[in-house]
Amino acid sequence: MSEKTLFQKIIDREIPADIVYEDEFCAAFRDIQPQAPVHILIVPKKPIPRVGDAVAEDQAQLGALLLAAGKVAEAEGVRSTDKGFRLVINQGRDGGETVPHLHVHLLAGRPLEWPPG
Ligand code: 5GP
């Protein structure tokens, strides 16, 4: 069996993190180096390395990430359109991926620039 990813260890409570949401398919916890007042990572329990590696059988896992994002945004008080949030998935070197376990960044709590840097 391959070694657990960092985020699997967080989901399994082997490494501490501020877990704010969990369901059958995914968990969400605060980023250790927040880039905005609200910065939460939404992570599938299945260790899909990155979005480009997902396959058809991962459809429920992938859908669960976006449904969880809405719930987390609501819980953080940023779901309404007068506030709002941004979801980001980084893949590979140019995308800025550093942890090879798929995750959606939920960023909120300040105006976010577009295009991103
Ligand atoms: P990526 O660069 O792969 O898109 O995002 C990885 C994210 O994981 C980064 O924003 C980084 O701050 C966060 N991160 C890395 N290690 C840990 C950790 O041990 N705990 C938590 N909560 N976040 C982490």
Short mmCIF file of N, CA, C and O and ligand atoms in Angstrom, two decimals:
data_model
loop_
_atom_site.label_atom_id
_atom_site.label_comp_id
_atom_site.label_asym_id
_atom_site.label_seq_id
_atom_site.Cartn_x
_atom_site.Cartn_y
_atom_site.Cartn_z
N MET A 1 0.85 -1.20 0.00
CA MET A 1 0.00 0.00 0.00
C MET A 1 0.89 1.25 0.00
O MET A 1 1.87 1.31 0.74
N SER A 2 0.54 2.25 -0.83
CA SER A 2 1.38 3.44 -0.87
C SER A 2 1.17 4.30 0.37
O SER A 2 0.13 4.22 1.03
N GLU A 3 2.18 5.10 0.65
CA GLU A 3 2.14 5.93 1.86
C GLU A 3 1.00 6.95 1.79
O GLU A 3 0.68 7.45 0.70
N LYS A 4 0.44 7.27 2.95
CA LYS A 4 -0.64 8.27 3.00
C LYS A 4 -0.12 9.64 2.59
O LYS A 4 1.00 10.01 2.95
N THR A 5 -0.96 10.40 1.92
CA THR A 5 -0.61 11.78 1.62
C THR A 5 -0.77 12.62 2.88
O THR A 5 -1.43 12.23 3.86
N LEU A 6 -0.16 13.82 2.85
CA LEU A 6 -0.29 14.76 3.96
C LEU A 6 -1.77 15.00 4.29
O LEU A 6 -2.17 15.00 5.46
N PHE A 7 -2.58 15.18 3.24
CA PHE A 7 -3.98 15.51 3.51
C PHE A 7 -4.76 14.29 4.01
O PHE A 7 -5.70 14.44 4.79
N GLN A 8 -4.36 13.07 3.61
CA GLN A 8 -4.99 11.89 4.20
C GLN A 8 -4.68 11.83 5.70
O GLN A 8 -5.55 11.46 6.50
N LYS A 9 -3.46 12.17 6.06
CA LYS A 9 -3.09 12.15 7.50
C LYS A 9 -3.92 13.18 8.27
O LYS A 9 -4.31 12.93 9.41
N ILE A 10 -4.19 14.33 7.65
CA ILE A 10 -5.05 15.33 8.31
C ILE A 10 -6.47 14.78 8.45
O ILE A 10 -7.07 14.86 9.52
N ILE A 11 -6.98 14.20 7.38
CA ILE A 11 -8.35 13.66 7.42
C ILE A 11 -8.46 12.56 8.47
O ILE A 11 -9.48 12.44 9.16
N ASP A 12 -7.40 11.77 8.63
CA ASP A 12 -7.39 10.68 9.60
C ASP A 12 -6.99 11.13 11.00
O ASP A 12 -6.76 10.30 11.90
N ARG A 13 -6.85 12.46 11.18
CA ARG A 13 -6.51 13.05 12.49
C ARG A 13 -5.15 12.60 12.99
O ARG A 13 -4.89 12.54 14.19
N GLU A 14 -4.25 12.29 12.07
CA GLU A 14 -2.88 11.94 12.48
C GLU A 14 -2.01 13.19 12.53
O GLU A 14 -0.97 13.20 13.18
N ILE A 15 -2.43 14.24 11.80
CA ILE A 15 -1.77 15.54 11.83
C ILE A 15 -2.86 16.55 12.18
O ILE A 15 -3.95 16.50 11.59
N PRO A 16 -2.60 17.46 13.14
CA PRO A 16 -3.65 18.38 13.53
C PRO A 16 -3.98 19.42 12.46
O PRO A 16 -3.10 19.84 11.71
N ALA A 17 -5.24 19.76 12.37
CA ALA A 17 -5.70 20.82 11.47
C ALA A 17 -7.06 21.27 11.97
O ALA A 17 -7.73 20.56 12.73
N ASP A 18 -7.45 22.47 11.56
CA ASP A 18 -8.75 23.01 11.95
C ASP A 18 -9.78 22.54 10.92
O ASP A 18 -10.00 23.20 9.90
N ILE A 19 -10.36 21.38 11.17
CA ILE A 19 -11.32 20.79 10.23
C ILE A 19 -12.68 21.46 10.45
O ILE A 19 -13.21 21.46 11.56
N VAL A 20 -13.22 22.05 9.37
CA VAL A 20 -14.46 22.82 9.51
C VAL A 20 -15.65 22.11 8.89
O VAL A 20 -16.80 22.54 9.09
N TYR A 21 -15.41 21.05 8.12
CA TYR A 21 -16.52 20.35 7.45
C TYR A 21 -16.05 18.95 7.08
O TYR A 21 -14.89 18.74 6.75
N GLU A 22 -17.00 18.01 7.13
CA GLU A 22 -16.68 16.65 6.70
C GLU A 22 -17.96 15.96 6.28
O GLU A 22 -19.02 16.14 6.89
N ASP A 23 -17.89 15.17 5.20
CA ASP A 23 -19.02 14.31 4.83
C ASP A 23 -18.45 12.99 4.30
O ASP A 23 -17.25 12.71 4.47
N GLU A 24 -19.31 12.21 3.68
CA GLU A 24 -18.91 10.88 3.20
C GLU A 24 -17.73 10.94 2.23
O GLU A 24 -16.87 10.06 2.20
N PHE A 25 -17.69 12.00 1.42
CA PHE A 25 -16.72 12.06 0.33
C PHE A 25 -15.52 12.97 0.58
O PHE A 25 -14.49 12.81 -0.06
N CYS A 26 -15.69 13.98 1.43
CA CYS A 26 -14.62 14.97 1.52
C CYS A 26 -14.55 15.60 2.91
O CYS A 26 -15.43 15.40 3.75
N ALA A 27 -13.46 16.32 3.12
CA ALA A 27 -13.28 17.08 4.36
C ALA A 27 -12.74 18.45 3.98
O ALA A 27 -12.16 18.62 2.90
N ALA A 28 -12.91 19.42 4.87
CA ALA A 28 -12.42 20.77 4.62
C ALA A 28 -11.74 21.28 5.88
O ALA A 28 -12.25 21.09 7.00
N PHE A 29 -10.58 21.91 5.69
CA PHE A 29 -9.83 22.43 6.85
C PHE A 29 -9.12 23.72 6.45
O PHE A 29 -8.86 23.97 5.26
N ARG A 30 -8.80 24.54 7.46
CA ARG A 30 -8.17 25.83 7.19
C ARG A 30 -6.73 25.63 6.72
O ARG A 30 -6.00 24.79 7.26
N ASP A 31 -6.35 26.42 5.70
CA ASP A 31 -4.99 26.37 5.18
C ASP A 31 -4.02 26.87 6.25
O ASP A 31 -4.30 27.83 6.96
N ILE A 32 -2.86 26.21 6.34
CA ILE A 32 -1.88 26.56 7.37
C ILE A 32 -1.22 27.91 7.07
O ILE A 32 -0.69 28.56 7.96
N GLN A 33 -1.26 28.34 5.81
CA GLN A 33 -0.65 29.61 5.39
C GLN A 33 -1.69 30.40 4.62
O GLN A 33 -1.66 30.50 3.39
N PRO A 34 -2.67 30.98 5.34
CA PRO A 34 -3.82 31.58 4.64
C PRO A 34 -3.43 32.76 3.76
O PRO A 34 -2.65 33.62 4.16
N GLN A 35 -4.01 32.78 2.58
CA GLN A 35 -3.79 33.87 1.61
C GLN A 35 -4.94 34.87 1.61
O GLN A 35 -4.95 35.81 0.81
N ALA A 36 -5.90 34.68 2.47
CA ALA A 36 -7.05 35.57 2.60
C ALA A 36 -7.64 35.31 3.99
O ALA A 36 -7.32 34.28 4.61
N PRO A 37 -8.47 36.23 4.50
CA PRO A 37 -9.05 36.00 5.83
C PRO A 37 -9.75 34.66 5.95
O PRO A 37 -9.72 34.04 7.03
N VAL A 38 -10.39 34.21 4.89
CA VAL A 38 -10.94 32.85 4.86
C VAL A 38 -10.15 32.08 3.79
O VAL A 38 -10.11 32.49 2.62
N HIS A 39 -9.47 31.03 4.18
CA HIS A 39 -8.73 30.18 3.22
C HIS A 39 -8.86 28.74 3.70
O HIS A 39 -8.21 28.32 4.67
N ILE A 40 -9.72 28.02 3.02
CA ILE A 40 -10.07 26.65 3.42
C ILE A 40 -9.78 25.72 2.26
O ILE A 40 -10.03 26.06 1.09
N LEU A 41 -9.23 24.56 2.56
CA LEU A 41 -8.95 23.54 1.55
C LEU A 41 -10.02 22.47 1.64
O LEU A 41 -10.31 21.96 2.73
N ILE A 42 -10.63 22.15 0.50
CA ILE A 42 -11.67 21.12 0.44
C ILE A 42 -11.07 19.94 -0.31
O ILE A 42 -10.61 20.09 -1.45
N VAL A 43 -11.04 18.79 0.35
CA VAL A 43 -10.19 17.67 -0.08
C VAL A 43 -11.02 16.39 -0.17
O VAL A 43 -11.71 16.03 0.79
N PRO A 44 -10.93 15.66 -1.29
CA PRO A 44 -11.64 14.38 -1.35
C PRO A 44 -10.97 13.35 -0.44
O PRO A 44 -9.74 13.35 -0.30
N LYS A 45 -11.76 12.50 0.18
CA LYS A 45 -11.17 11.46 1.03
C LYS A 45 -10.37 10.47 0.19
O LYS A 45 -9.37 9.93 0.65
N LYS A 46 -10.80 10.26 -1.05
CA LYS A 46 -10.01 9.43 -1.96
C LYS A 46 -8.80 10.26 -2.42
O LYS A 46 -8.99 11.39 -2.88
N PRO A 47 -7.60 9.72 -2.29
CA PRO A 47 -6.41 10.53 -2.62
C PRO A 47 -6.15 10.64 -4.12
O PRO A 47 -5.10 10.22 -4.63
N ILE A 48 -7.06 11.26 -4.85
CA ILE A 48 -6.85 11.57 -6.27
C ILE A 48 -5.71 12.59 -6.31
O ILE A 48 -5.79 13.62 -5.62
N PRO A 49 -4.62 12.33 -7.03
CA PRO A 49 -3.47 13.25 -6.93
C PRO A 49 -3.77 14.67 -7.39
O PRO A 49 -3.36 15.64 -6.76
N ARG A 50 -4.46 14.79 -8.52
CA ARG A 50 -4.75 16.13 -9.05
C ARG A 50 -5.92 16.00 -10.02
O ARG A 50 -6.26 14.89 -10.46
N VAL A 51 -6.53 17.14 -10.36
CA VAL A 51 -7.79 17.07 -11.11
C VAL A 51 -7.61 16.34 -12.44
O VAL A 51 -8.49 15.61 -12.89
N GLY A 52 -6.44 16.51 -13.08
CA GLY A 52 -6.20 15.88 -14.37
C GLY A 52 -6.04 14.37 -14.28
O GLY A 52 -5.99 13.70 -15.32
N ASP A 53 -5.94 13.84 -13.09
CA ASP A 53 -5.84 12.39 -12.89
C ASP A 53 -7.19 11.76 -12.53
O ASP A 53 -7.26 10.54 -12.36
N ALA A 54 -8.22 12.58 -12.38
CA ALA A 54 -9.52 12.04 -12.00
C ALA A 54 -10.10 11.24 -13.17
O ALA A 54 -9.83 11.53 -14.34
N VAL A 55 -10.86 10.21 -12.84
CA VAL A 55 -11.48 9.35 -13.86
C VAL A 55 -12.99 9.34 -13.63
O VAL A 55 -13.49 9.88 -12.62
N ALA A 56 -13.70 8.72 -14.57
CA ALA A 56 -15.16 8.76 -14.52
C ALA A 56 -15.71 8.28 -13.18
O ALA A 56 -16.67 8.84 -12.66
N GLU A 57 -15.07 7.28 -12.59
CA GLU A 57 -15.60 6.75 -11.32
C GLU A 57 -15.41 7.72 -10.15
O GLU A 57 -15.95 7.51 -9.07
N ASP A 58 -14.68 8.81 -10.38
CA ASP A 58 -14.50 9.83 -9.34
C ASP A 58 -15.58 10.91 -9.38
O ASP A 58 -15.50 11.89 -8.64
N GLN A 59 -16.58 10.74 -10.24
CA GLN A 59 -17.56 11.79 -10.43
C GLN A 59 -18.23 12.24 -9.12
O GLN A 59 -18.38 13.44 -8.87
N ALA A 60 -18.59 11.30 -8.28
CA ALA A 60 -19.25 11.66 -7.02
C ALA A 60 -18.30 12.43 -6.11
O ALA A 60 -18.68 13.40 -5.46
N GLN A 61 -17.04 12.01 -6.09
CA GLN A 61 -16.03 12.71 -5.27
C GLN A 61 -15.87 14.15 -5.77
O GLN A 61 -15.81 15.09 -4.97
N LEU A 62 -15.81 14.30 -7.09
CA LEU A 62 -15.60 15.64 -7.66
C LEU A 62 -16.81 16.53 -7.40
O LEU A 62 -16.66 17.70 -7.03
N GLY A 63 -17.99 16.00 -7.60
CA GLY A 63 -19.19 16.79 -7.35
C GLY A 63 -19.30 17.19 -5.89
O GLY A 63 -19.71 18.31 -5.57
N ALA A 64 -18.90 16.29 -5.01
CA ALA A 64 -18.98 16.56 -3.57
C ALA A 64 -18.12 17.75 -3.18
O ALA A 64 -18.47 18.51 -2.26
N LEU A 65 -17.00 17.95 -3.88
CA LEU A 65 -16.12 19.08 -3.54
C LEU A 65 -16.85 20.41 -3.74
O LEU A 65 -16.76 21.31 -2.91
N LEU A 66 -17.58 20.54 -4.85
CA LEU A 66 -18.27 21.81 -5.11
C LEU A 66 -19.48 21.99 -4.20
O LEU A 66 -19.77 23.10 -3.75
N LEU A 67 -20.18 20.89 -3.93
CA LEU A 67 -21.31 21.01 -2.99
C LEU A 67 -20.81 21.41 -1.61
O LEU A 67 -21.41 22.25 -0.92
N ALA A 68 -19.68 20.83 -1.20
CA ALA A 68 -19.09 21.18 0.09
C ALA A 68 -18.66 22.64 0.11
O ALA A 68 -18.82 23.34 1.12
N ALA A 69 -18.15 23.13 -1.03
CA ALA A 69 -17.70 24.53 -1.08
C ALA A 69 -18.85 25.48 -0.76
O ALA A 69 -18.68 26.44 0.00
N GLY A 70 -20.02 25.21 -1.30
CA GLY A 70 -21.18 26.06 -1.01
C GLY A 70 -21.54 26.02 0.47
O GLY A 70 -21.86 27.05 1.07
N LYS A 71 -21.47 24.84 1.05
CA LYS A 71 -21.81 24.71 2.48
C LYS A 71 -20.78 25.41 3.36
O LYS A 71 -21.12 26.08 4.33
N VAL A 72 -19.51 25.25 3.00
CA VAL A 72 -18.45 25.90 3.79
C VAL A 72 -18.58 27.42 3.65
O VAL A 72 -18.47 28.15 4.63
N ALA A 73 -18.85 27.90 2.43
CA ALA A 73 -19.01 29.34 2.23
C ALA A 73 -20.17 29.87 3.07
O ALA A 73 -20.08 30.95 3.68
N GLU A 74 -21.25 29.13 3.11
CA GLU A 74 -22.39 29.53 3.93
C GLU A 74 -21.99 29.60 5.42
O GLU A 74 -22.26 30.58 6.11
N ALA A 75 -21.30 28.57 5.88
CA ALA A 75 -20.90 28.52 7.29
C ALA A 75 -19.93 29.65 7.64
O ALA A 75 -19.91 30.13 8.77
N GLU A 76 -19.13 30.07 6.64
CA GLU A 76 -18.15 31.14 6.89
C GLU A 76 -18.75 32.53 6.68
O GLU A 76 -18.06 33.54 6.84
N GLY A 77 -20.02 32.57 6.25
CA GLY A 77 -20.71 33.85 6.06
C GLY A 77 -20.32 34.59 4.80
O GLY A 77 -20.45 35.82 4.73
N VAL A 78 -19.85 33.86 3.78
CA VAL A 78 -19.40 34.54 2.55
C VAL A 78 -20.14 34.05 1.30
O VAL A 78 -19.74 34.36 0.18
N ARG A 79 -21.23 33.30 1.47
CA ARG A 79 -21.90 32.73 0.30
C ARG A 79 -22.71 33.77 -0.47
O ARG A 79 -22.84 33.67 -1.69
N SER A 80 -23.21 34.79 0.23
CA SER A 80 -24.07 35.77 -0.47
C SER A 80 -23.24 36.54 -1.49
O SER A 80 -22.03 36.74 -1.31
N THR A 81 -23.91 37.01 -2.57
CA THR A 81 -23.17 37.65 -3.65
C THR A 81 -22.63 39.03 -3.25
O THR A 81 -21.76 39.56 -3.93
N ASP A 82 -23.12 39.62 -2.16
CA ASP A 82 -22.52 40.89 -1.74
C ASP A 82 -21.19 40.65 -1.02
O ASP A 82 -20.45 41.60 -0.77
N LYS A 83 -20.90 39.42 -0.71
CA LYS A 83 -19.55 39.06 -0.23
C LYS A 83 -18.90 38.21 -1.31
O LYS A 83 -18.28 38.72 -2.20
N GLY A 84 -19.03 36.92 -1.23
CA GLY A 84 -18.52 36.06 -2.29
C GLY A 84 -17.21 35.39 -1.95
O GLY A 84 -16.61 35.64 -0.90
N PHE A 85 -16.78 34.55 -2.88
CA PHE A 85 -15.56 33.76 -2.64
C PHE A 85 -15.02 33.29 -3.97
O PHE A 85 -15.65 33.44 -5.02
N ARG A 86 -13.82 32.74 -3.93
CA ARG A 86 -13.19 32.18 -5.13
C ARG A 86 -12.75 30.75 -4.84
O ARG A 86 -12.22 30.48 -3.75
N LEU A 87 -12.96 29.87 -5.82
CA LEU A 87 -12.46 28.50 -5.75
C LEU A 87 -11.30 28.36 -6.72
O LEU A 87 -11.39 28.81 -7.86
N VAL A 88 -10.24 27.72 -6.26
CA VAL A 88 -9.03 27.55 -7.08
C VAL A 88 -8.55 26.11 -6.96
O VAL A 88 -8.52 25.55 -5.86
N ILE A 89 -8.16 25.53 -8.12
CA ILE A 89 -7.49 24.23 -8.12
C ILE A 89 -6.19 24.40 -8.87
O ILE A 89 -6.19 24.82 -10.04
N ASN A 90 -5.07 24.13 -8.23
CA ASN A 90 -3.76 24.25 -8.85
C ASN A 90 -3.31 22.87 -9.34
O ASN A 90 -3.42 21.89 -8.61
N GLN A 91 -2.79 22.83 -10.56
CA GLN A 91 -2.24 21.56 -11.07
C GLN A 91 -0.86 21.79 -11.66
O GLN A 91 -0.67 22.65 -12.52
N GLY A 92 0.09 20.98 -11.20
CA GLY A 92 1.42 20.95 -11.82
C GLY A 92 2.26 22.18 -11.54
O GLY A 92 1.87 23.08 -10.79
N ARG A 93 3.44 22.21 -12.17
CA ARG A 93 4.41 23.27 -11.90
C ARG A 93 3.85 24.65 -12.18
O ARG A 93 3.87 25.53 -11.33
N ASP A 94 3.32 24.85 -13.38
CA ASP A 94 2.85 26.19 -13.74
C ASP A 94 1.58 26.57 -12.99
O ASP A 94 1.30 27.75 -12.78
N GLY A 95 0.83 25.59 -12.57
CA GLY A 95 -0.38 25.87 -11.80
C GLY A 95 -0.10 26.17 -10.34
O GLY A 95 -0.98 26.67 -9.63
N GLY A 96 1.09 25.81 -9.88
CA GLY A 96 1.44 26.10 -8.49
C GLY A 96 1.09 24.99 -7.51
O GLY A 96 1.02 25.23 -6.30
N GLU A 97 0.90 23.78 -8.02
CA GLU A 97 0.57 22.65 -7.12
C GLU A 97 1.78 22.31 -6.24
O GLU A 97 2.89 22.18 -6.73
N THR A 98 1.52 22.19 -4.93
CA THR A 98 2.59 21.77 -4.01
C THR A 98 2.24 20.51 -3.24
O THR A 98 3.13 19.85 -2.72
N VAL A 99 0.97 20.18 -3.12
CA VAL A 99 0.56 18.97 -2.40
C VAL A 99 -0.18 18.06 -3.38
O VAL A 99 -1.24 18.44 -3.90
N PRO A 100 0.38 16.86 -3.66
CA PRO A 100 -0.21 15.98 -4.67
C PRO A 100 -1.38 15.16 -4.15
O PRO A 100 -1.37 13.93 -4.18
N HIS A 101 -2.38 15.86 -3.64
CA HIS A 101 -3.67 15.27 -3.25
C HIS A 101 -4.69 16.34 -3.59
O HIS A 101 -4.65 17.43 -3.00
N LEU A 102 -5.54 16.06 -4.56
CA LEU A 102 -6.47 17.06 -5.08
C LEU A 102 -7.12 17.88 -3.95
O LEU A 102 -7.53 17.31 -2.93
N HIS A 103 -7.19 19.18 -4.16
CA HIS A 103 -7.85 20.05 -3.18
C HIS A 103 -8.34 21.30 -3.89
O HIS A 103 -7.72 21.79 -4.82
N VAL A 104 -9.46 21.80 -3.40
CA VAL A 104 -10.03 23.06 -3.87
C VAL A 104 -9.75 24.11 -2.80
O VAL A 104 -10.10 23.90 -1.63
N HIS A 105 -9.11 25.20 -3.19
CA HIS A 105 -8.93 26.32 -2.26
C HIS A 105 -10.20 27.16 -2.28
O HIS A 105 -10.67 27.55 -3.35
N LEU A 106 -10.75 27.47 -1.12
CA LEU A 106 -11.84 28.44 -1.01
C LEU A 106 -11.25 29.68 -0.34
O LEU A 106 -10.77 29.62 0.79
N LEU A 107 -11.23 30.78 -1.10
CA LEU A 107 -10.64 32.04 -0.63
C LEU A 107 -11.73 33.10 -0.53
O LEU A 107 -12.55 33.23 -1.45
N ALA A 108 -11.71 33.85 0.55
CA ALA A 108 -12.75 34.86 0.74
C ALA A 108 -12.32 35.82 1.84
O ALA A 108 -11.30 35.62 2.51
N GLY A 109 -13.14 36.87 2.01
CA GLY A 109 -12.92 37.79 3.12
C GLY A 109 -12.19 39.05 2.73
O GLY A 109 -11.95 39.91 3.57
N ARG A 110 -11.79 39.14 1.46
CA ARG A 110 -11.20 40.38 0.92
C ARG A 110 -11.45 40.36 -0.59
O ARG A 110 -11.64 39.28 -1.18
N PRO A 111 -11.42 41.54 -1.24
CA PRO A 111 -11.56 41.54 -2.70
C PRO A 111 -10.36 40.81 -3.32
O PRO A 111 -9.22 41.06 -2.95
N LEU A 112 -10.64 39.92 -4.26
CA LEU A 112 -9.59 39.14 -4.91
C LEU A 112 -9.38 39.66 -6.32
O LEU A 112 -10.34 39.89 -7.06
N GLU A 113 -8.13 39.85 -6.70
CA GLU A 113 -7.83 40.44 -8.01
C GLU A 113 -8.03 39.44 -9.13
O GLU A 113 -7.91 38.23 -8.93
N TRP A 114 -8.31 39.99 -10.33
CA TRP A 114 -8.38 39.17 -11.53
C TRP A 114 -7.72 39.92 -12.66
O TRP A 114 -7.99 41.11 -12.81
N PRO A 115 -6.83 39.34 -13.45
CA PRO A 115 -6.41 37.96 -13.37
C PRO A 115 -5.50 37.70 -12.17
O PRO A 115 -4.84 38.62 -11.69
N PRO A 116 -5.44 36.43 -11.73
CA PRO A 116 -4.55 36.10 -10.62
C PRO A 116 -3.10 36.17 -11.08
O PRO A 116 -2.81 36.10 -12.27
N GLY A 117 -2.18 36.30 -10.17
CA GLY A 117 -0.77 36.44 -10.52
C GLY A 117 -0.17 35.16 -11.05
O GLY A 117 -0.75 34.11 -10.96
P1 5GP B 1 -1.32 23.84 -3.57
O1 5GP B 1 -0.10 24.74 -3.65
O2 5GP B 1 -0.91 22.38 -3.76
O3 5GP B 1 -2.44 24.24 -4.45
O4 5GP B 1 -1.88 24.01 -2.12
C1 5GP B 1 -1.40 23.35 -1.00
C2 5GP B 1 -1.87 24.13 0.20
O5 5GP B 1 -1.70 23.32 1.33
C3 5GP B 1 -1.04 25.42 0.46
O6 5GP B 1 -1.92 26.54 0.43
C4 5GP B 1 -0.42 25.18 1.82
O7 5GP B 1 -0.37 26.35 2.62
C5 5GP B 1 -1.34 24.13 2.42
N1 5GP B 1 -0.69 23.27 3.38
C6 5GP B 1 0.53 22.66 3.24
N2 5GP B 1 0.81 21.91 4.32
C7 5GP B 1 -0.26 22.03 5.16
C8 5GP B 1 -0.56 21.48 6.46
O8 5GP B 1 0.22 20.72 7.04
N3 5GP B 1 -1.76 21.85 7.01
C9 5GP B 1 -2.64 22.68 6.38
N4 5GP B 1 -3.77 22.96 7.02
N5 5GP B 1 -2.38 23.21 5.17
C10 5GP B 1 -1.21 22.89 4.57
#
